[in-house]
Amino acid sequence: MKPDRPLQIISLWSSFLLGTLFHTQLGLMPLFHGRSVIVESQQSDQTLNGIFWGMLIFFVIPMLAIMLTAERSDRPYRRWHFGFTVLYSILNFSHLLADLAVRPIIANQIFLMGLLFAIGLKLNQVAWAWLREA
């Protein structure tokens, strides 16, 4: 039986988004134990605004990919989609490296980012197979 590539892609993107949400939630967990999570920012409000917009776009693109994958299967979309999966793997790897540079190292965040990177690599593999089927 031929694999249902769109279903695989939708489930991988969904897992990625849930992991991304938990990455943020995990960073806020100390609040529930009376600890501070305040980080003194050296960024201007304008720079932070750009960062927040970037984070929003980073989250919205997989949401759109989920919706579009359910509706479209043409070759141009598959090509666009594969390109974005590769971009996201590069960004996830960069984020993993950035988390490794934070002191002290927070092992559960590193584990989660490693898992998100692995999900991204699987997404690359499935998206590539889907592209080649077209």
CSV table of C-alpha atoms in Angstrom, one decimal:
chain,number,residue,atom,x,y,z
A,1,MET,CA,0.0,0.0,0.0
A,2,LYS,CA,1.3,3.4,-1.0
A,3,PRO,CA,2.0,5.8,1.9
A,4,ASP,CA,-0.3,8.7,2.4
A,5,ARG,CA,2.3,11.4,2.1
A,6,PRO,CA,-0.1,14.4,2.8
A,7,LEU,CA,-1.3,12.7,6.0
A,8,GLN,CA,2.3,12.0,7.1
A,9,ILE,CA,3.2,15.7,6.4
A,10,ILE,CA,0.2,17.0,8.3
A,11,SER,CA,1.0,14.8,11.3
A,12,LEU,CA,4.7,15.8,11.3
A,13,TRP,CA,3.9,19.6,11.0
A,14,SER,CA,1.3,19.2,13.8
A,15,SER,CA,3.9,17.4,16.0
A,16,PHE,CA,6.4,20.2,15.2
A,17,LEU,CA,3.9,22.9,16.2
A,18,LEU,CA,3.0,21.1,19.4
A,19,GLY,CA,6.7,20.8,20.2
A,20,THR,CA,7.3,24.4,19.5
A,21,LEU,CA,4.5,25.4,21.8
A,22,PHE,CA,5.9,23.1,24.5
A,23,HIS,CA,9.4,24.7,24.0
A,24,THR,CA,7.9,28.0,25.1
A,25,GLN,CA,5.8,26.4,27.9
A,26,LEU,CA,8.8,24.6,29.2
A,27,GLY,CA,10.7,27.9,29.4
A,28,LEU,CA,7.8,29.3,31.5
A,29,MET,CA,7.5,26.3,33.9
A,30,PRO,CA,9.7,27.9,36.6
A,31,LEU,CA,6.9,30.5,37.1
A,32,PHE,CA,4.7,27.7,38.6
A,33,HIS,CA,7.4,27.1,41.2
A,34,GLY,CA,7.9,30.7,42.3
A,35,ARG,CA,11.0,31.2,40.1
A,36,SER,CA,11.6,34.2,37.8
A,37,VAL,CA,11.9,33.8,34.1
A,38,ILE,CA,12.7,37.5,33.5
A,39,VAL,CA,15.5,38.0,31.1
A,40,GLU,CA,17.0,41.5,31.0
A,41,SER,CA,16.8,42.4,27.3
A,42,GLN,CA,19.4,44.6,25.7
A,43,GLN,CA,17.2,44.9,22.6
A,44,SER,CA,15.2,48.0,21.8
A,45,ASP,CA,11.4,47.8,21.6
A,46,GLN,CA,11.6,48.1,17.9
A,47,THR,CA,14.1,45.2,17.6
A,48,LEU,CA,11.9,43.1,19.9
A,49,ASN,CA,8.9,43.9,17.8
A,50,GLY,CA,10.7,42.6,14.8
A,51,ILE,CA,11.7,39.4,16.7
A,52,PHE,CA,8.1,38.9,17.8
A,53,TRP,CA,6.8,39.3,14.2
A,54,GLY,CA,9.5,36.8,13.1
A,55,MET,CA,8.3,34.3,15.7
A,56,LEU,CA,4.7,34.7,14.6
A,57,ILE,CA,5.6,34.1,10.9
A,58,PHE,CA,7.7,31.1,12.0
A,59,PHE,CA,4.6,29.6,13.6
A,60,VAL,CA,2.1,30.6,10.9
A,61,ILE,CA,3.9,29.1,8.0
A,62,PRO,CA,3.5,25.5,9.3
A,63,MET,CA,-0.1,26.2,10.0
A,64,LEU,CA,-0.5,27.3,6.4
A,65,ALA,CA,1.4,24.3,5.2
A,66,ILE,CA,-1.0,22.0,7.1
A,67,MET,CA,-4.0,23.6,5.5
A,68,LEU,CA,-2.5,23.8,2.0
A,69,THR,CA,-1.2,20.2,2.1
A,70,ALA,CA,-4.8,19.0,2.9
A,71,GLU,CA,-6.0,20.9,-0.2
A,72,ARG,CA,-3.2,20.9,-2.8
A,73,SER,CA,-0.9,18.4,-4.3
A,74,ASP,CA,0.3,20.1,-7.5
A,75,ARG,CA,4.1,20.0,-8.2
A,76,PRO,CA,4.7,23.7,-7.7
A,77,TYR,CA,3.2,23.5,-4.2
A,78,ARG,CA,5.2,20.3,-3.4
A,79,ARG,CA,8.4,22.1,-4.5
A,80,TRP,CA,7.6,25.2,-2.3
A,81,HIS,CA,6.7,22.9,0.6
A,82,PHE,CA,9.9,20.9,0.4
A,83,GLY,CA,11.9,24.2,0.3
A,84,PHE,CA,10.3,25.4,3.5
A,85,THR,CA,10.9,22.1,5.2
A,86,VAL,CA,14.6,22.4,4.5
A,87,LEU,CA,14.6,26.1,5.7
A,88,TYR,CA,12.9,25.0,8.9
A,89,SER,CA,15.5,22.3,9.5
A,90,ILE,CA,18.3,24.8,9.1
A,91,LEU,CA,16.5,27.2,11.5
A,92,ASN,CA,15.9,24.4,14.0
A,93,PHE,CA,19.5,23.4,13.9
A,94,SER,CA,20.6,27.0,14.4
A,95,HIS,CA,18.2,27.3,17.4
A,96,LEU,CA,19.6,24.0,18.9
A,97,LEU,CA,23.1,25.5,18.6
A,98,ALA,CA,22.0,28.7,20.2
A,99,ASP,CA,20.4,26.8,23.1
A,100,LEU,CA,23.7,25.0,23.6
A,101,ALA,CA,25.4,28.3,24.0
A,102,VAL,CA,23.1,29.4,26.8
A,103,ARG,CA,24.5,29.1,30.3
A,104,PRO,CA,23.5,27.2,32.2
A,105,ILE,CA,22.5,24.6,29.7
A,106,ILE,CA,18.9,23.5,30.2
A,107,ALA,CA,19.0,19.8,29.3
A,108,ASN,CA,15.2,19.4,28.8
A,109,GLN,CA,15.2,22.2,26.3
A,110,ILE,CA,18.2,20.7,24.4
A,111,PHE,CA,16.4,17.4,24.3
A,112,LEU,CA,13.2,19.0,23.0
A,113,MET,CA,15.1,21.0,20.4
A,114,GLY,CA,16.9,17.8,19.3
A,115,LEU,CA,13.5,16.1,19.0
A,116,LEU,CA,12.1,19.0,16.9
A,117,PHE,CA,15.2,18.9,14.7
A,118,ALA,CA,14.7,15.1,14.2
A,119,ILE,CA,11.0,15.7,13.4
A,120,GLY,CA,12.2,18.3,10.9
A,121,LEU,CA,14.5,15.8,9.2
A,122,LYS,CA,11.7,13.3,8.9
A,123,LEU,CA,9.6,16.0,7.4
A,124,ASN,CA,12.3,16.7,4.9
A,125,GLN,CA,12.4,13.0,4.0
A,126,VAL,CA,8.6,12.7,3.5
A,127,ALA,CA,8.3,16.0,1.7
A,128,TRP,CA,11.1,14.9,-0.7
A,129,ALA,CA,9.4,11.6,-1.3
A,130,TRP,CA,6.1,13.4,-2.0
A,131,LEU,CA,7.8,15.8,-4.4
A,132,ARG,CA,9.4,12.9,-6.3
A,133,GLU,CA,6.0,11.2,-6.6
A,134,ALA,CA,4.6,14.1,-8.6
